[in-house]
Tab-separated table of C-alpha atoms in Angstrom:
chain	number	residue	atom	x	y	z
A	64	MET	CA	0.000	0.000	0.000
A	65	THR	CA	1.439	3.401	-1.011
A	66	ASP	CA	1.788	6.390	1.317
A	67	LYS	CA	-1.017	8.153	-0.565
A	68	SER	CA	-3.434	5.253	-0.096
A	69	ILE	CA	-2.564	5.054	3.609
A	70	ILE	CA	-3.281	8.771	4.022
A	71	ASN	CA	-6.561	8.432	2.144
A	72	ALA	CA	-7.572	5.482	4.339
A	73	ARG	CA	-6.870	7.486	7.472
A	74	LEU	CA	-8.814	10.467	6.134
A	75	ASP	CA	-11.764	8.221	5.340
A	76	LYS	CA	-11.636	6.820	8.872
A	77	LEU	CA	-11.589	10.313	10.382
A	78	ASN	CA	-14.480	11.398	8.190
A	79	SER	CA	-16.537	8.362	9.192
A	80	HIS	CA	-15.944	9.135	12.884
A	81	SER	CA	-16.866	12.785	12.327
A	82	ASN	CA	-20.085	11.777	10.582
A	83	ALA	CA	-20.932	9.271	13.327
A	84	LEU	CA	-20.676	11.866	16.120
A	85	PRO	CA	-23.838	13.858	15.214
A	86	ILE	CA	-25.708	10.573	14.748
A	87	ARG	CA	-24.741	9.391	18.234
A	88	ILE	CA	-25.693	12.750	19.744
A	89	GLY	CA	-29.042	12.521	17.981
A	90	LEU	CA	-29.591	8.964	19.227
A	91	LEU	CA	-28.725	10.029	22.768
A	92	MET	CA	-31.221	12.904	22.624
A	93	LEU	CA	-33.917	10.598	21.210
A	94	PHE	CA	-33.281	8.080	23.960
A	95	VAL	CA	-33.578	10.735	26.682
A	96	LEU	CA	-36.779	12.087	25.129
A	97	ALA	CA	-38.171	8.540	24.897
A	98	LEU	CA	-37.485	7.945	28.598
A	99	VAL	CA	-39.161	11.224	29.528
A	100	ALA	CA	-42.172	10.400	27.334
A	101	ILE	CA	-42.541	6.903	28.838
A	102	TYR	CA	-42.229	8.310	32.351
A	103	TYR	CA	-44.998	10.864	31.834
A	104	PHE	CA	-47.175	8.304	30.053
A	105	LEU	CA	-46.917	5.973	33.049
A	106	GLN	CA	-47.636	8.882	35.354
A	107	GLU	CA	-50.735	9.972	33.438
A	108	ARG	CA	-52.076	6.407	33.303
A	109	GLY	CA	-51.654	5.972	37.041
A	110	VAL	CA	-49.154	3.148	36.589
A	111	LEU	CA	-46.399	5.140	38.282
A	112	SER	CA	-48.442	5.707	41.439
A	113	LEU	CA	-49.145	1.960	41.535
A	114	ILE	CA	-45.482	0.998	41.168
A	115	THR	CA	-44.291	3.480	43.804
A	116	ASP	CA	-46.862	2.359	46.388
A	117	ALA	CA	-45.697	-0.984	47.798
A	118	ASP	CA	-49.061	-1.806	49.379
A	119	LYS	CA	-51.082	-1.176	46.202
A	120	LEU	CA	-48.507	-3.052	44.155
A	121	LYS	CA	-48.654	-6.021	46.545
A	122	SER	CA	-52.430	-6.265	46.174
A	123	TRP	CA	-52.262	-5.950	42.385
A	124	VAL	CA	-49.512	-8.558	41.939
A	125	ASN	CA	-51.246	-10.918	44.346
A	126	ASP	CA	-54.361	-10.832	42.141
A	127	LEU	CA	-52.373	-11.672	38.989
A	128	GLY	CA	-51.761	-15.286	39.954
A	129	TYR	CA	-49.164	-17.105	37.822
A	130	VAL	CA	-48.488	-13.992	35.753
A	131	GLY	CA	-47.321	-12.103	38.849
A	132	PRO	CA	-43.643	-13.165	38.757
A	133	VAL	CA	-43.354	-12.138	35.098
A	134	ILE	CA	-44.838	-8.730	35.945
A	135	ILE	CA	-42.452	-8.290	38.882
A	136	ILE	CA	-39.460	-9.074	36.647
A	137	ALA	CA	-40.738	-6.770	33.880
A	138	ILE	CA	-41.494	-3.734	36.052
A	139	MET	CA	-38.226	-4.182	37.937
A	140	ALA	CA	-36.333	-4.076	34.627
A	141	ILE	CA	-38.311	-1.004	33.525
A	142	ALA	CA	-37.666	0.716	36.867
A	143	VAL	CA	-33.907	0.264	36.400
A	144	ILE	CA	-33.866	1.589	32.832
A	145	ILE	CA	-36.157	4.552	33.599
A	146	ASN	CA	-34.200	6.227	36.397
A	147	PRO	CA	-36.865	8.188	38.345
A	148	ILE	CA	-38.926	5.037	39.058
A	149	PRO	CA	-37.860	3.565	42.437
A	150	SER	CA	-37.270	-0.168	42.624
A	151	ALA	CA	-37.446	-0.626	46.413
A	152	PRO	CA	-41.291	-0.776	46.545
A	153	ILE	CA	-41.230	-3.487	43.857
A	154	ALA	CA	-38.801	-5.588	45.888
A	155	LEU	CA	-40.879	-5.124	49.038
A	156	ALA	CA	-44.042	-6.178	47.201
A	157	ALA	CA	-42.244	-9.213	45.730
A	158	GLY	CA	-41.146	-10.288	49.202
A	159	ALA	CA	-44.632	-9.778	50.630
A	160	VAL	CA	-46.304	-11.870	47.916
A	161	TYR	CA	-43.708	-14.565	47.161
A	162	GLY	CA	-41.518	-14.653	50.275
A	163	HIS	CA	-37.838	-13.786	50.511
A	164	SER	CA	-36.536	-16.782	48.507
A	165	TRP	CA	-38.669	-16.609	45.369
A	166	GLY	CA	-39.030	-12.858	45.784
A	167	THR	CA	-35.253	-12.468	45.729
A	168	LEU	CA	-35.015	-14.594	42.587
A	169	TYR	CA	-37.590	-12.480	40.734
A	170	VAL	CA	-36.085	-9.198	41.890
A	171	VAL	CA	-32.529	-10.244	40.962
A	172	ALA	CA	-33.706	-11.443	37.534
A	173	GLY	CA	-35.569	-8.220	36.768
A	174	ALA	CA	-32.890	-5.915	38.146
A	175	THR	CA	-30.155	-7.759	36.224
A	176	ILE	CA	-32.091	-7.507	32.960
A	177	GLY	CA	-32.644	-3.802	33.541
A	178	ALA	CA	-29.036	-3.189	34.573
A	179	VAL	CA	-27.667	-4.960	31.481
A	180	GLY	CA	-30.100	-3.004	29.315
A	181	ALA	CA	-28.985	0.326	30.808
A	182	PHE	CA	-25.331	-0.734	30.554
A	183	LEU	CA	-25.600	-1.682	26.871
A	184	ILE	CA	-27.510	1.505	26.026
A	185	ALA	CA	-24.797	3.641	27.624
A	186	ARG	CA	-22.062	1.520	26.042
A	187	SER	CA	-23.498	1.742	22.504
A	188	VAL	CA	-24.621	5.372	22.566
A	189	GLY	CA	-22.552	7.203	25.153
A	190	GLN	CA	-19.072	5.707	25.472
A	191	GLU	CA	-17.713	6.697	22.081
A	192	LEU	CA	-19.340	10.117	22.432
A	193	LEU	CA	-17.579	10.576	25.778
A	194	ILE	CA	-14.223	9.637	24.283
A	195	ARG	CA	-14.769	11.927	21.287
A	196	VAL	CA	-15.536	14.898	23.534
A	197	PHE	CA	-12.992	14.369	26.330
A	198	GLY	CA	-10.427	12.161	24.621
A	199	LYS	CA	-9.115	8.675	25.438
A	200	LYS	CA	-7.381	9.943	28.587
A	201	ILE	CA	-10.720	9.832	30.395
A	202	MET	CA	-10.567	6.029	30.209
A	203	LEU	CA	-7.069	5.808	31.711
A	204	GLY	CA	-6.071	5.456	35.352
A	205	TRP	CA	-8.527	3.761	37.709
A	206	LEU	CA	-11.227	3.984	35.033
A	207	GLY	CA	-9.164	1.541	32.995
A	208	SER	CA	-8.675	-1.004	35.795
A	209	GLN	CA	-11.046	-3.936	35.368
A	210	ASN	CA	-10.674	-5.099	38.985
A	211	ILE	CA	-11.348	-1.661	40.463
A	212	LEU	CA	-14.330	-1.056	38.192
A	213	MET	CA	-15.758	-4.470	39.034
A	214	GLY	CA	-15.262	-3.785	42.756
A	215	LEU	CA	-16.992	-0.417	42.501
A	216	VAL	CA	-19.994	-1.959	40.767
A	217	PHE	CA	-20.178	-4.728	43.373
A	218	VAL	CA	-19.998	-2.348	46.347
A	219	SER	CA	-22.547	0.010	44.820
A	220	ARG	CA	-25.026	-2.870	44.542
A	221	LEU	CA	-24.696	-3.571	48.266
A	222	ILE	CA	-25.724	-0.081	49.338
A	223	PRO	CA	-29.521	0.355	49.579
A	224	PHE	CA	-30.946	3.449	47.906
A	225	LEU	CA	-27.728	4.223	46.033
A	226	SER	CA	-28.921	4.896	42.498
A	227	PHE	CA	-28.804	1.444	40.918
A	228	ASP	CA	-29.848	2.957	37.589
A	229	LEU	CA	-27.136	5.625	37.374
A	230	VAL	CA	-24.458	3.095	38.349
A	231	SER	CA	-25.569	0.869	35.459
A	232	TYR	CA	-25.498	3.723	32.958
A	233	GLY	CA	-22.223	5.039	34.364
A	234	ALA	CA	-20.572	1.613	34.119
A	235	GLY	CA	-21.520	1.472	30.450
A	236	LEU	CA	-19.404	4.576	29.862
A	237	THR	CA	-16.297	2.897	31.266
A	238	ARG	CA	-14.180	0.076	29.843
A	239	ILE	CA	-15.415	-2.601	32.219
A	240	LYS	CA	-16.042	-5.859	30.405
A	241	THR	CA	-19.699	-6.837	30.053
A	242	TRP	CA	-19.280	-10.188	31.824
A	243	ARG	CA	-17.519	-8.506	34.736
A	244	PHE	CA	-20.335	-5.971	35.041
A	245	ILE	CA	-22.977	-8.727	35.038
A	246	LEU	CA	-21.074	-10.836	37.582
A	247	ALA	CA	-20.500	-7.904	39.960
A	248	THR	CA	-24.133	-6.844	39.577
A	249	VAL	CA	-25.562	-10.283	40.381
A	250	MET	CA	-23.169	-10.834	43.298
A	251	GLY	CA	-24.128	-7.495	44.823
A	252	LEU	CA	-27.809	-7.837	43.996
A	253	VAL	CA	-28.403	-11.104	45.857
A	254	PRO	CA	-27.785	-9.834	49.431
A	255	ALA	CA	-29.358	-6.416	48.752
A	256	SER	CA	-32.454	-7.958	47.158
A	257	PHE	CA	-32.729	-10.540	49.933
A	258	LEU	CA	-32.726	-7.712	52.478
A	259	LEU	CA	-35.530	-5.876	50.686
A	260	THR	CA	-37.678	-8.940	50.051
A	261	HIS	CA	-37.089	-10.153	53.604
A	262	PHE	CA	-38.467	-6.887	54.966
A	263	GLY	CA	-41.382	-7.193	52.565
A	264	GLY	CA	-42.062	-10.749	53.655
A	265	GLU	CA	-41.827	-9.932	57.360
A	266	MET	CA	-44.164	-6.963	56.972
A	267	ALA	CA	-46.614	-8.695	54.622
A	268	ALA	CA	-49.452	-8.187	57.058
A	269	ALA	CA	-48.403	-4.633	57.888
A	270	ASN	CA	-47.988	-1.421	55.947
A	271	LEU	CA	-45.168	-1.919	53.433
A	272	ASN	CA	-44.725	1.818	52.968
A	273	ASP	CA	-43.667	2.029	56.617
A	274	ALA	CA	-40.870	-0.411	55.794
A	275	MET	CA	-39.386	2.197	53.452
A	276	ILE	CA	-38.459	4.331	56.462
A	277	VAL	CA	-36.729	1.383	58.119
A	278	LEU	CA	-34.811	0.588	54.936
A	279	LEU	CA	-33.771	4.222	54.589
A	280	ILE	CA	-32.248	4.045	58.065
A	281	VAL	CA	-30.500	0.769	57.180
A	282	GLY	CA	-29.146	2.362	54.003
A	283	SER	CA	-27.819	5.325	55.970
A	284	VAL	CA	-26.089	3.021	58.445
A	285	THR	CA	-24.497	1.158	55.505
A	286	ILE	CA	-23.248	4.309	53.820
A	287	LEU	CA	-21.915	5.939	57.015
A	288	PRO	CA	-18.855	3.663	57.547
A	289	ILE	CA	-17.892	4.016	53.869
A	290	ALA	CA	-18.134	7.806	54.103
A	291	ILE	CA	-16.015	7.840	57.283
A	292	MET	CA	-13.334	5.608	55.716
A	293	THR	CA	-13.218	7.806	52.604
A	294	TYR	CA	-12.848	10.928	54.746
A	295	LEU	CA	-10.059	9.426	56.873
A	296	LYS	CA	-8.112	8.374	53.779
A	297	ARG	CA	-8.239	11.918	52.382
A	298	THR	CA	-7.109	13.559	55.632
């Protein structure tokens, strides 16, 4: 291959990347608009108020019979992909209806599907855009370490009420391997989901919405030691 052909090949590659950038920006904007539209549609139809109320959701799922587990998995996946929808009430309702064992299984399945979906969306639409804007240096350092990234994903899954959705999208913008992300997600999801479904199961005869306050306190207690350790390391 001559020097001229090599130069032309490189120019063609640069042009293709330049043309792809506006397309990716457009896709990202369409995706955000689609999420907003779906969110408001669910809100107008009253579905959002049902999902966010653990007691109402428990009654509804309980009346669905054999279809209930499929619905739990589906709405859990949707709640992860559409960030403003909380997933804790879904896990509580799953525990109240199916117990902590089967409830954990359904919650982990739905949350994993949603997390992988959010991860792949961010990976396909946002990662290259991030590199194009900020350069490849943004992926260096600790962002390029597979073990550290996997550990961060795992720890984030253990902390109740830490945005599961944003972690999934954020991980998709890094170089973490897909299988590592899935493994860390599942490993962290099992104990966290068991905790939520256990509370739901124990409070099946009580008001599940009251359990949210208890879980918020538990989440704060979990985060506090991590915050203290981070502060001590910086001082």
